[in-house]
mmCIF file with all atom_site columns, C-alpha atoms and ligand atoms in Angstrom:
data_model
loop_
_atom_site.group_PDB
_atom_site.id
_atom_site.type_symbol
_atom_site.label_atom_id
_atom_site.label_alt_id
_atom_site.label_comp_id
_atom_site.label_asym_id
_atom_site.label_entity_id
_atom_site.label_seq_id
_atom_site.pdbx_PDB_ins_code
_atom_site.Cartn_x
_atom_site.Cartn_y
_atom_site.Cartn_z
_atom_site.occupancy
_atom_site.B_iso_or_equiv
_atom_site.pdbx_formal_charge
_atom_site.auth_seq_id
_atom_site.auth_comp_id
_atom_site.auth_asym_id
_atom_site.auth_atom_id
_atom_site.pdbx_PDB_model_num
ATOM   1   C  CA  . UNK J 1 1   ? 0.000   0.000  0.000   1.00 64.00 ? 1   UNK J CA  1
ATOM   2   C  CA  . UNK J 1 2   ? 1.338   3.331  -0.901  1.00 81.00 ? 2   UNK J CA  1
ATOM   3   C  CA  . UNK J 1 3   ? 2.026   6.069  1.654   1.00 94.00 ? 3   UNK J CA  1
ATOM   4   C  CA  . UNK J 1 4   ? -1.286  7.491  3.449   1.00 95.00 ? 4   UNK J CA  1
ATOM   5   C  CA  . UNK J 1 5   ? -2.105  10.625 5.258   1.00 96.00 ? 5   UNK J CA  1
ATOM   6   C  CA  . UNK J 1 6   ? -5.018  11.703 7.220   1.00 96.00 ? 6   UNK J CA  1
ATOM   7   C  CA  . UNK J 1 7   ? -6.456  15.675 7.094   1.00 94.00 ? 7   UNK J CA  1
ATOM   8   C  CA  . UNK J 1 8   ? -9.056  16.743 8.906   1.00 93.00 ? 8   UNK J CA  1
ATOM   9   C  CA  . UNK J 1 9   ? -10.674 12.883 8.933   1.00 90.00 ? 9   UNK J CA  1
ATOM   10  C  CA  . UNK J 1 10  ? -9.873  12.363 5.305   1.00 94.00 ? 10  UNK J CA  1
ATOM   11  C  CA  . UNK J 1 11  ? -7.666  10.093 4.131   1.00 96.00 ? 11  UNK J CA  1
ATOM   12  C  CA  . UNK J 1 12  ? -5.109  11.008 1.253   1.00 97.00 ? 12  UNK J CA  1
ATOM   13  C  CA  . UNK J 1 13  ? -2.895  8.898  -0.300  1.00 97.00 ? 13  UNK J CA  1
ATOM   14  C  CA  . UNK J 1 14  ? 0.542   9.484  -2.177  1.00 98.00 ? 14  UNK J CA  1
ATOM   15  C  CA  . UNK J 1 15  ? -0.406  10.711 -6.000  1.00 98.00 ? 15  UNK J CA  1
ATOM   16  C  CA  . UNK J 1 16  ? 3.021   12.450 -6.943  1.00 98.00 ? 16  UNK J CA  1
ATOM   17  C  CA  . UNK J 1 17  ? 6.301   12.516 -5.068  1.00 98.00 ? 17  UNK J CA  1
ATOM   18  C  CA  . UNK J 1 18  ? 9.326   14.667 -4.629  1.00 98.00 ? 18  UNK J CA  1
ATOM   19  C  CA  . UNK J 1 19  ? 11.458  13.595 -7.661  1.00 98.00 ? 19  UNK J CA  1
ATOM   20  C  CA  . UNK J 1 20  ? 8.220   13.447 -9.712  1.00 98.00 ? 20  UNK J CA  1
ATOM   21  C  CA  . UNK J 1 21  ? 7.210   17.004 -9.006  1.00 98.00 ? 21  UNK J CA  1
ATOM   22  C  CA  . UNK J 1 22  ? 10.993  18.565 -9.354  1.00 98.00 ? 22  UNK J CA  1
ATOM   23  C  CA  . UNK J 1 23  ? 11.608  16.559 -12.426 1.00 98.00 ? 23  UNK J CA  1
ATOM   24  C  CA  . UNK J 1 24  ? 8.657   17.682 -13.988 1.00 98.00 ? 24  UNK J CA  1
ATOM   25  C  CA  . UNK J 1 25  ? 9.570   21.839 -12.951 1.00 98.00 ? 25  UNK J CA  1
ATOM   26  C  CA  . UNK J 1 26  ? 12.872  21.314 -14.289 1.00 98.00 ? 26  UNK J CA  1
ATOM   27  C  CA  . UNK J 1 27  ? 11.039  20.379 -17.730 1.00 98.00 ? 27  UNK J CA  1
ATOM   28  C  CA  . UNK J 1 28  ? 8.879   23.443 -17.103 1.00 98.00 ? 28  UNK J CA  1
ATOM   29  C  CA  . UNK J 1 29  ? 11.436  25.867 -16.444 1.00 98.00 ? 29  UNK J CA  1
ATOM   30  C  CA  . UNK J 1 30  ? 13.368  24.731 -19.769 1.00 98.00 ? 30  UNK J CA  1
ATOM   31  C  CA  . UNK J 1 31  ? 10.300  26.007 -21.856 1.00 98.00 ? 31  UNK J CA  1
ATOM   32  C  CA  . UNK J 1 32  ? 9.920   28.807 -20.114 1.00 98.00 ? 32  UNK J CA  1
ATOM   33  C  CA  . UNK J 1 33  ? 13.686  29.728 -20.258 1.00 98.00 ? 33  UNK J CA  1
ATOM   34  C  CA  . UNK J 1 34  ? 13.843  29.558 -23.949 1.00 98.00 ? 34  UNK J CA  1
ATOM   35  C  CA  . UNK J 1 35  ? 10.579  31.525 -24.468 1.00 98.00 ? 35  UNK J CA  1
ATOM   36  C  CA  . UNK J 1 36  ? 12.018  34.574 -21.887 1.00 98.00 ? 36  UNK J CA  1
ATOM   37  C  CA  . UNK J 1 37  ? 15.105  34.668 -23.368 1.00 97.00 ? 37  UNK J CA  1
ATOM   38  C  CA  . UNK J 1 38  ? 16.477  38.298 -23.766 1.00 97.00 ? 38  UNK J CA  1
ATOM   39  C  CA  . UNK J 1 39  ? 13.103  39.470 -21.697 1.00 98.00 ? 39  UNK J CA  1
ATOM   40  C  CA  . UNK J 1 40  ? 12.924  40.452 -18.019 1.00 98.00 ? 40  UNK J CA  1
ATOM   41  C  CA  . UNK J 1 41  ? 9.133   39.273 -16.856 1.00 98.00 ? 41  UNK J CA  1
ATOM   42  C  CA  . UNK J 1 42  ? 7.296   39.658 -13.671 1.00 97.00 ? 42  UNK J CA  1
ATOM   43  C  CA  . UNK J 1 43  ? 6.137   36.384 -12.130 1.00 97.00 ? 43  UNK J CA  1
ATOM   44  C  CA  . UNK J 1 44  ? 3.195   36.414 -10.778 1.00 96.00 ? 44  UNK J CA  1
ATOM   45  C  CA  . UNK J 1 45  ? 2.305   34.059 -7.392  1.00 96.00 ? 45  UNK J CA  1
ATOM   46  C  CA  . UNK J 1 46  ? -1.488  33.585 -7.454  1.00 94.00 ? 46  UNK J CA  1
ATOM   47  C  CA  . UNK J 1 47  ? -1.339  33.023 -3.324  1.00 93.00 ? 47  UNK J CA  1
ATOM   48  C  CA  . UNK J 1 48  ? -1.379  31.234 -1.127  1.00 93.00 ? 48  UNK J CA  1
ATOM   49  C  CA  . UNK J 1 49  ? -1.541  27.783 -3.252  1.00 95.00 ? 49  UNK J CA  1
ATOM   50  C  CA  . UNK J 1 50  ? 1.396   28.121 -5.443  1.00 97.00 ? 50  UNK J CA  1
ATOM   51  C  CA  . UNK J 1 51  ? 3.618   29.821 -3.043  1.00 98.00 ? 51  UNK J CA  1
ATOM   52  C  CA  . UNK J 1 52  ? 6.124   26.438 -3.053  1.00 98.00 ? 52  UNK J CA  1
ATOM   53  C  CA  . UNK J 1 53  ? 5.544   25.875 -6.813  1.00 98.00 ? 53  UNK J CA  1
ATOM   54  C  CA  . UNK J 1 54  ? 6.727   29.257 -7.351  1.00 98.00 ? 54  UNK J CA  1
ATOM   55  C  CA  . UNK J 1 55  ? 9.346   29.340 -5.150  1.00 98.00 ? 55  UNK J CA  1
ATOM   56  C  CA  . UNK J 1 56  ? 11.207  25.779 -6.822  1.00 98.00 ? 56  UNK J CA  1
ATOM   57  C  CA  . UNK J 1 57  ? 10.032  27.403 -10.361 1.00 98.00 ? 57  UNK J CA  1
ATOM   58  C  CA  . UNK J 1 58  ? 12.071  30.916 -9.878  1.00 98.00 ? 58  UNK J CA  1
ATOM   59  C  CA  . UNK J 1 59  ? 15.272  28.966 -8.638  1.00 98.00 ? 59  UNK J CA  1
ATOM   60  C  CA  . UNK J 1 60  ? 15.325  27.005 -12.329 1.00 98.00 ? 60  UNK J CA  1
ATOM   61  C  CA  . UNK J 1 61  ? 14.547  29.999 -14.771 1.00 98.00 ? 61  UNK J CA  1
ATOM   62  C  CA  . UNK J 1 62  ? 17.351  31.637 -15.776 1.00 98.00 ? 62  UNK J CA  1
ATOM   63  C  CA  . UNK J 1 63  ? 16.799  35.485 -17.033 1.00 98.00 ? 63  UNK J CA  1
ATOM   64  C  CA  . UNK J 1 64  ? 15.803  37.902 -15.153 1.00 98.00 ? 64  UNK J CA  1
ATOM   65  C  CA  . UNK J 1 65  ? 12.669  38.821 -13.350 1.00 98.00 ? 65  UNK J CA  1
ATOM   66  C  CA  . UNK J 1 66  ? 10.812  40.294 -10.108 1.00 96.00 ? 66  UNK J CA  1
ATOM   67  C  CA  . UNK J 1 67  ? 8.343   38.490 -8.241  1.00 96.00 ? 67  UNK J CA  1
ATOM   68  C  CA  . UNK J 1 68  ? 4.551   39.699 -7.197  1.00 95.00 ? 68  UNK J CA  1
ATOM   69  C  CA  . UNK J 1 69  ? 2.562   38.398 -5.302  1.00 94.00 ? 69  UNK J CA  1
ATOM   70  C  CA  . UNK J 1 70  ? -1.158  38.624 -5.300  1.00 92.00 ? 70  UNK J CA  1
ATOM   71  C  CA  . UNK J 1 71  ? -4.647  36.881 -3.602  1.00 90.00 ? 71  UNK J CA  1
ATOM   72  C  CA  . UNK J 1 72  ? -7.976  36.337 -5.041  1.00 83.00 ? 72  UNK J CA  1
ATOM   73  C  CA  . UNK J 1 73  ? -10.874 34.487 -3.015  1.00 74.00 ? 73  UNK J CA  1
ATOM   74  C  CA  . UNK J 1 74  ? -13.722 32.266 -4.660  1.00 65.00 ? 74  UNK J CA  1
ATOM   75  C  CA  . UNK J 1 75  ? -14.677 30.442 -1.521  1.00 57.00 ? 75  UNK J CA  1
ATOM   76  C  CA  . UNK J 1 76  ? -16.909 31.707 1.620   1.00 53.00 ? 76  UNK J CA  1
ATOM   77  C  CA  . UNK J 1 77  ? -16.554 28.795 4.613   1.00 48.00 ? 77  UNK J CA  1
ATOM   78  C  CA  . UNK J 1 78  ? -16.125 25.839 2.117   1.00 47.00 ? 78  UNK J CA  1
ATOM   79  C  CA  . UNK J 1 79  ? -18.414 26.416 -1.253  1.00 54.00 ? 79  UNK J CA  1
ATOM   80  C  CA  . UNK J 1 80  ? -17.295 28.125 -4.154  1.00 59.00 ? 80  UNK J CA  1
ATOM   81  C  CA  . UNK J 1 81  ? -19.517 31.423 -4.344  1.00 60.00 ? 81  UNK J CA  1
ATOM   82  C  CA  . UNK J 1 82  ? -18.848 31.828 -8.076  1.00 65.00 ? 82  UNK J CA  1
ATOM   83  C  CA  . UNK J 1 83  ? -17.207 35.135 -7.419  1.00 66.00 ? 83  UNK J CA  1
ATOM   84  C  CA  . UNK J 1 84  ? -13.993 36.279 -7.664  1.00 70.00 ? 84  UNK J CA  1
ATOM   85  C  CA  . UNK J 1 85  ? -12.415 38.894 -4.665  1.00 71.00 ? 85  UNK J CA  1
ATOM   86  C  CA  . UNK J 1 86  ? -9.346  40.476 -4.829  1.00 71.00 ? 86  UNK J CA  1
ATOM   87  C  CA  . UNK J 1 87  ? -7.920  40.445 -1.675  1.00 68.00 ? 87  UNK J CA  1
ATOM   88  C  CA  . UNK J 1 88  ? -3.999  41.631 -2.432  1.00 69.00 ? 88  UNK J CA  1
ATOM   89  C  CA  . UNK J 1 89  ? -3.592  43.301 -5.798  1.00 73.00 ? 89  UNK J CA  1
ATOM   90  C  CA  . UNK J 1 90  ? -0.086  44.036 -7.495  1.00 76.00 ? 90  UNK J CA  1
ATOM   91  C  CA  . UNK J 1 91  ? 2.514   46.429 -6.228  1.00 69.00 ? 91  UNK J CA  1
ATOM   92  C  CA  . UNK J 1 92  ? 3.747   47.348 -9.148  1.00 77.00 ? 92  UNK J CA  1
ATOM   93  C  CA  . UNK J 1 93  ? 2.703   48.611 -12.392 1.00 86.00 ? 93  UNK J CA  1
ATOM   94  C  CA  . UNK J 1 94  ? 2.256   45.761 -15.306 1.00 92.00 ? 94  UNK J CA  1
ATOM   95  C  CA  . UNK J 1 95  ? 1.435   48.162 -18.374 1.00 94.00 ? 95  UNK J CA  1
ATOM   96  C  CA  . UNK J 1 96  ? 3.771   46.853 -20.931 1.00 96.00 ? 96  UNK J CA  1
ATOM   97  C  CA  . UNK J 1 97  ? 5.779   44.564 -19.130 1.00 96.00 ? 97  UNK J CA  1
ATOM   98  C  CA  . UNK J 1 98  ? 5.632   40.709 -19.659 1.00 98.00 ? 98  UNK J CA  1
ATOM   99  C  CA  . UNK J 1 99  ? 4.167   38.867 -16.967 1.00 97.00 ? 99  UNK J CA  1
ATOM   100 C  CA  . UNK J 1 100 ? 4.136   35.205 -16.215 1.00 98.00 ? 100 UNK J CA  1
ATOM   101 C  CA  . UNK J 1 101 ? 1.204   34.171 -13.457 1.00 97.00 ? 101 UNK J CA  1
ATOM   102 C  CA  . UNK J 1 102 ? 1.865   31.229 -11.583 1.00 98.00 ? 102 UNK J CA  1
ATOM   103 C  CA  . UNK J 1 103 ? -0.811  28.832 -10.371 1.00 97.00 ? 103 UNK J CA  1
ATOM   104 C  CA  . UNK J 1 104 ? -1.084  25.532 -8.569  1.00 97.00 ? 104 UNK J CA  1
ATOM   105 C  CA  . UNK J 1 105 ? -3.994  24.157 -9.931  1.00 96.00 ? 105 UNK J CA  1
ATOM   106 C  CA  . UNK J 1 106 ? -6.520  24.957 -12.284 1.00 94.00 ? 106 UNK J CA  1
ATOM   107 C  CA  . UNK J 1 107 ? -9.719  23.478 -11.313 1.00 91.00 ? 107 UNK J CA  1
ATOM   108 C  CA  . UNK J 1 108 ? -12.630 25.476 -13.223 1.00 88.00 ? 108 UNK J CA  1
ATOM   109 C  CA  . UNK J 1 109 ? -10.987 28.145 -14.050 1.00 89.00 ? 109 UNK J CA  1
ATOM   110 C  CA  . UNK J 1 110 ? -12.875 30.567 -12.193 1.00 86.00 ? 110 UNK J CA  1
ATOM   111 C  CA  . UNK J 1 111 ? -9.764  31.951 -10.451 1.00 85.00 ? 111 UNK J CA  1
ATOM   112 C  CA  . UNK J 1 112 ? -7.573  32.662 -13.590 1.00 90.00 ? 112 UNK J CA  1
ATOM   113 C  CA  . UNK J 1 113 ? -10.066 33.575 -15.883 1.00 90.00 ? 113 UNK J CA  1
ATOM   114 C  CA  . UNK J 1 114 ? -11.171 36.419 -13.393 1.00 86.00 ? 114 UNK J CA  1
ATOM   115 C  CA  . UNK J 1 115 ? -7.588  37.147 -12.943 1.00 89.00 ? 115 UNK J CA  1
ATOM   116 C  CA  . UNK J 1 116 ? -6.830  37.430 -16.280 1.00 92.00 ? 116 UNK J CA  1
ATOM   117 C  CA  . UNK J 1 117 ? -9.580  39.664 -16.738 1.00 89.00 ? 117 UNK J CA  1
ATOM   118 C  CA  . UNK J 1 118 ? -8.318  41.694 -14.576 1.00 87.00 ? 118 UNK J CA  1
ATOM   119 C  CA  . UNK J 1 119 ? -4.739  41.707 -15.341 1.00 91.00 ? 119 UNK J CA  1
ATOM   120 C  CA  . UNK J 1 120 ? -5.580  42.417 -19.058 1.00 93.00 ? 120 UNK J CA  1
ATOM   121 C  CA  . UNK J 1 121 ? -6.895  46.013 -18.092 1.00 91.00 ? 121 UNK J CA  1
ATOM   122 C  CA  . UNK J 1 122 ? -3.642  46.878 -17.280 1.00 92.00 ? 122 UNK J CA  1
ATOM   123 C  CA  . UNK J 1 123 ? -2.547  46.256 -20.705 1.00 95.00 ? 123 UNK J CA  1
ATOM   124 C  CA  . UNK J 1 124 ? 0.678   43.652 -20.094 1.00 96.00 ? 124 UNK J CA  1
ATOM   125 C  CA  . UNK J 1 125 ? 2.982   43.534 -23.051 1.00 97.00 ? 125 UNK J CA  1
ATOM   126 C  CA  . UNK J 1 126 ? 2.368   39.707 -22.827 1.00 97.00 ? 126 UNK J CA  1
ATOM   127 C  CA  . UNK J 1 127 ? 0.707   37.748 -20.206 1.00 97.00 ? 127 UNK J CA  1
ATOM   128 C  CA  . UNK J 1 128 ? 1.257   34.011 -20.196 1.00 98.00 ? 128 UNK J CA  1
ATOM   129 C  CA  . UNK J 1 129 ? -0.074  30.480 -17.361 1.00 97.00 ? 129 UNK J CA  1
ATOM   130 C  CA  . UNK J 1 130 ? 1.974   28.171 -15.625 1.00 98.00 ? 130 UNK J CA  1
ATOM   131 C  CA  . UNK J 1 131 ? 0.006   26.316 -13.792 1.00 97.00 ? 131 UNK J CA  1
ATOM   132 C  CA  . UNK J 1 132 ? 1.698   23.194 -11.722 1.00 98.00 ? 132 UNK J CA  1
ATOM   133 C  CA  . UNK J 1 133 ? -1.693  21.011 -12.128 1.00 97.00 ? 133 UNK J CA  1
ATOM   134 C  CA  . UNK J 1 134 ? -4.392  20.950 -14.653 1.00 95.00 ? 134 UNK J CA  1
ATOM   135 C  CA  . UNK J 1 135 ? -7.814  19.249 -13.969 1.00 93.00 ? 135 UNK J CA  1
ATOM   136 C  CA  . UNK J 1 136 ? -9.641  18.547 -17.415 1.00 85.00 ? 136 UNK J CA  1
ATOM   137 C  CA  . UNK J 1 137 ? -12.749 20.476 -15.647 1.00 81.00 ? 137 UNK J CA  1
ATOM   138 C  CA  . UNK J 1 138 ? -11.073 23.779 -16.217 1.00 74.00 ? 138 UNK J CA  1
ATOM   139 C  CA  . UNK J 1 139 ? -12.198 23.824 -19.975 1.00 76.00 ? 139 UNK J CA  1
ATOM   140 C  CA  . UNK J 1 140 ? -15.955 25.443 -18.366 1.00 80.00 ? 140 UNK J CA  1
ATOM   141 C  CA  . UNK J 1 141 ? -13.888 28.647 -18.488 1.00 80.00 ? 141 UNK J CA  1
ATOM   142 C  CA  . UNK J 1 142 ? -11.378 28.070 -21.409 1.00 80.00 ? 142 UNK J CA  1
ATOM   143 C  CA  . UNK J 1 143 ? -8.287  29.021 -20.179 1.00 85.00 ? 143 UNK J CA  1
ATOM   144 C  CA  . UNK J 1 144 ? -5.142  28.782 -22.257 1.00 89.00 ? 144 UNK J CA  1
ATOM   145 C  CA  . UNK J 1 145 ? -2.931  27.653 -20.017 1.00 94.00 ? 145 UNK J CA  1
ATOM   146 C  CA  . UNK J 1 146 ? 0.999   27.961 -21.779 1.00 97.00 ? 146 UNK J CA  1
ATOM   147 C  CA  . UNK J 1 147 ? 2.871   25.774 -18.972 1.00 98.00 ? 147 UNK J CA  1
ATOM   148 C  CA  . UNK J 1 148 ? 1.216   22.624 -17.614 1.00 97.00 ? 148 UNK J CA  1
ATOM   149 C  CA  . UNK J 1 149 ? 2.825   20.265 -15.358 1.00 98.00 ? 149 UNK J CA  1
ATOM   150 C  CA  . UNK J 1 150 ? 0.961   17.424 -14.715 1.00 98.00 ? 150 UNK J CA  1
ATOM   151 C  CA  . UNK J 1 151 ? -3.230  16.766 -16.218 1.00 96.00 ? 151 UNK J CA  1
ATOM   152 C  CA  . UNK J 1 152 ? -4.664  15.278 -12.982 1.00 97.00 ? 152 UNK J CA  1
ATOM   153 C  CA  . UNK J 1 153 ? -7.910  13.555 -12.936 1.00 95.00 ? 153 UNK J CA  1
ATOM   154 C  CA  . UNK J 1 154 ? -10.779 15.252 -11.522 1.00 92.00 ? 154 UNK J CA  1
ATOM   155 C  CA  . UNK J 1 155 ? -9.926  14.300 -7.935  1.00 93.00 ? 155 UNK J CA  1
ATOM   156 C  CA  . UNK J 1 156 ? -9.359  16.570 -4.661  1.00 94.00 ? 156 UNK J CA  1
ATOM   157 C  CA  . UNK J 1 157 ? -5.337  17.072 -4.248  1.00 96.00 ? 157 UNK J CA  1
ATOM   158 C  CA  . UNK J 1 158 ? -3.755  18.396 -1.295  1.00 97.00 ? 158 UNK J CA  1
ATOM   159 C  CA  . UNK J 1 159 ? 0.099   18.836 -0.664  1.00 98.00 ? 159 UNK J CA  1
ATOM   160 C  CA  . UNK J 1 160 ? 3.042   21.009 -2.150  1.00 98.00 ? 160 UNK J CA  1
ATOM   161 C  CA  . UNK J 1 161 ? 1.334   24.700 -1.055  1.00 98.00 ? 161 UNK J CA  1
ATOM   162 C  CA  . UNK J 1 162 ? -2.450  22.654 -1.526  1.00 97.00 ? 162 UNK J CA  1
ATOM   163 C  CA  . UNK J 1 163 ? -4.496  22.793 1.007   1.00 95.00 ? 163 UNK J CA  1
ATOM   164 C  CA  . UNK J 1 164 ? -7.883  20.864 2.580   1.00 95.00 ? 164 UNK J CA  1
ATOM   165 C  CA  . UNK J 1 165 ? -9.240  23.495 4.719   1.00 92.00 ? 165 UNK J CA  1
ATOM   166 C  CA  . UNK J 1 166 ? -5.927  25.163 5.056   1.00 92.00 ? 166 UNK J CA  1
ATOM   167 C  CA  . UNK J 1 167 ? -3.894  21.720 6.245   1.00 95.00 ? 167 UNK J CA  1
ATOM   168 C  CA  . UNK J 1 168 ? -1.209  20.276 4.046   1.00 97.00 ? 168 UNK J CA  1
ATOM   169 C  CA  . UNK J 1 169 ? 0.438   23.082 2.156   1.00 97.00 ? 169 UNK J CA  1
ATOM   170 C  CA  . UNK J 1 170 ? 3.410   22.332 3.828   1.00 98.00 ? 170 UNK J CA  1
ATOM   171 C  CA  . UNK J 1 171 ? 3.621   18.969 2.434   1.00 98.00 ? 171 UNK J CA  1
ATOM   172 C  CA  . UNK J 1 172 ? 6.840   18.211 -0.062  1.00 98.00 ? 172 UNK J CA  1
ATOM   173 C  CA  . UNK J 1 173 ? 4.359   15.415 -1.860  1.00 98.00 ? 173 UNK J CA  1
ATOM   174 C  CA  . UNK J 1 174 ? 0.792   15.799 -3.981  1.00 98.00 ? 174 UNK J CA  1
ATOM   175 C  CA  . UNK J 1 175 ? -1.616  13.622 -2.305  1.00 98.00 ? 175 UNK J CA  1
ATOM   176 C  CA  . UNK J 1 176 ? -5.226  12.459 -3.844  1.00 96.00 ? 176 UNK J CA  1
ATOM   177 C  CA  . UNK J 1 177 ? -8.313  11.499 -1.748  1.00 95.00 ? 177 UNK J CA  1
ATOM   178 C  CA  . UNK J 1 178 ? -8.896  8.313  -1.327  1.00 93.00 ? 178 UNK J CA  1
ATOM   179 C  CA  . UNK J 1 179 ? -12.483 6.611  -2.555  1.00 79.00 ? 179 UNK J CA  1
ATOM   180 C  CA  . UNK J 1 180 ? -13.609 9.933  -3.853  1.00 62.00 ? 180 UNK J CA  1
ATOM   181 C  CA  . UNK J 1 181 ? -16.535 9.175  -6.320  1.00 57.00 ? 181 UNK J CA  1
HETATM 182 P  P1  . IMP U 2 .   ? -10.858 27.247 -9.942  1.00 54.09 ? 1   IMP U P1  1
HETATM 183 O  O1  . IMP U 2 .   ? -11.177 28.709 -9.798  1.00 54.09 ? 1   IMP U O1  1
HETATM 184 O  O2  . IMP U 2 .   ? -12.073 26.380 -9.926  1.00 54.09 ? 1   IMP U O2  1
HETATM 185 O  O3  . IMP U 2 .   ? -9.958  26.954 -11.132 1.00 54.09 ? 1   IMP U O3  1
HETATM 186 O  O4  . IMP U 2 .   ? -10.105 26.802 -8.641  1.00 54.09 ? 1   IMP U O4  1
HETATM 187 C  C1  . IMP U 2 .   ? -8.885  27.323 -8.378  1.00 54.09 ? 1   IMP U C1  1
HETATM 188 C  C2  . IMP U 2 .   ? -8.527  27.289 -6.925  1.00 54.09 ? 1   IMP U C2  1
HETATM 189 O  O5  . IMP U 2 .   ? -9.302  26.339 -6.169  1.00 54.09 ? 1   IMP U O5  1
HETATM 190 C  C3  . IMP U 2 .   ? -7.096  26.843 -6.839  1.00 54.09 ? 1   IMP U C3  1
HETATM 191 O  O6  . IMP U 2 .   ? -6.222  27.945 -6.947  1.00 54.09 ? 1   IMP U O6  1
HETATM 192 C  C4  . IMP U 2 .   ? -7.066  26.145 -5.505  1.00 54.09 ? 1   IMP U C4  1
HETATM 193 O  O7  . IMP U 2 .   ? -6.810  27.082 -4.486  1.00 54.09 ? 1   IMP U O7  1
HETATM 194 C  C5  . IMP U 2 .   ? -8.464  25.585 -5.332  1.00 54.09 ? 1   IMP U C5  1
HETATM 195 N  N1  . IMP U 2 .   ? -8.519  24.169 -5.726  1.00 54.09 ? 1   IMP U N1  1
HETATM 196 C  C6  . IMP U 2 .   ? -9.079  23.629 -6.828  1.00 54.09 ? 1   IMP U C6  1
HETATM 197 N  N2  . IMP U 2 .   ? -8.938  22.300 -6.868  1.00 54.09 ? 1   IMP U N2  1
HETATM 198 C  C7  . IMP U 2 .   ? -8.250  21.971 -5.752  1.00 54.09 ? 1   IMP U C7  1
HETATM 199 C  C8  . IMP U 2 .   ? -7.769  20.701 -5.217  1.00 54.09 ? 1   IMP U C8  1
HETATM 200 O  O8  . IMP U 2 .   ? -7.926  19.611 -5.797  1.00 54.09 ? 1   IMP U O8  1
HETATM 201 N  N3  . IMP U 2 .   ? -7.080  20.796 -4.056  1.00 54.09 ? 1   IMP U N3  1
HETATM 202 C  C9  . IMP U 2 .   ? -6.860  21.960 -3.395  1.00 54.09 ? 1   IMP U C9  1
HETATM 203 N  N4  . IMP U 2 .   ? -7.289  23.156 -3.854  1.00 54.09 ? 1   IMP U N4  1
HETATM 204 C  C10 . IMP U 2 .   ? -7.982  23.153 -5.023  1.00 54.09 ? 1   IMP U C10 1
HETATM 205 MG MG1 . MG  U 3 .   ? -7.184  26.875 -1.895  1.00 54.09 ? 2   MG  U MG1 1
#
């Protein structure tokens, strides 16, 4: 039996480990190096989710670039409201500059797709998606996501700056409930 942790009563077990994950970002980060060549972007850390993605990303990409971080909010206690709330907006100005967001999972799309909304009204020079994990859901709001790590199935993930009701970000693994329908 693979490696099994429990969250707030649920069981997880292991879905992707360590070597799996920084394999797959070293893949990532080749792409993205030879797309930013001879450019100077602004990565952009949708928090809190892909704080750790971000954070192993950076350390492989190898031009150079400032880091911003910013928060949106879908969820009131533990639904979805369908809404999108800024919570933490940018520090800097993003009118022509390139920027890169940074996202842990896309799920529905919601998130990004109000984010990118948003974004675009600052008029970017280019604004491009890496997003660690990709559930085939997120096609509801057609999101072109440029970077994908891994295409998950559509099953609740916690682990590597994830989190089931805030518990498990810190984990260095992806974990995947167990005997979800
Ligand atoms: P979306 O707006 O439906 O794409 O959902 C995006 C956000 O929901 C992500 O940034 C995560 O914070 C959260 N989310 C979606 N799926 C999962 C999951 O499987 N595990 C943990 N968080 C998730
Ligand atoms: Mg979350």
């Amino acid at each position: 039996m693979g490696k099994e942790i429990s969250l707030h009563n649920q069981t997880f077990s292991l879905y992707l480990d360590e070597q799996k994950i920084r394999e797959r970002i070293i893949e990532l980060a080749r792409n993205i190096n030879e797309d930013y060549q001879g450019k100077s972007p602004i990565i952009l850390c949708i928090l809190n989710g892909s704080f750790i993605f971000t954070a192993d990303l950076v350390r492989h990409l190898d031009f150079p670039l400032t880091i911003e971080f910013v928060r949106y909010s879908s969820y009131e206690g533990t639904s979805t409201t369908g809404r999108i709330t800024k919570i933490m907006g940018l520090k800097s100005d993003i009118e022509g500059k390139d920027v890169l967001i940074v996202e842990d999972i896309i799920d529905t799309g919601l998130t990004l797709s109000n984010a990118i909304k948003d974004l675009l009204k600052s008029n970017p020079a280019s604004l491009k998606v890496a997003s660690l994990l990709l559930k085939p859901s997120a096609l509801i709001h057609d999101i072109h996501c440029n970077y994908i790590g891994f295409r998950i199935p559509d099953k609740f993930v916690i682990g590597y700056g994830l989190d089931y009701d805030e518990l498990g970000r810190d984990l260095p693994e992806i974990y995947q409930l167990k005997d979800q329908a």
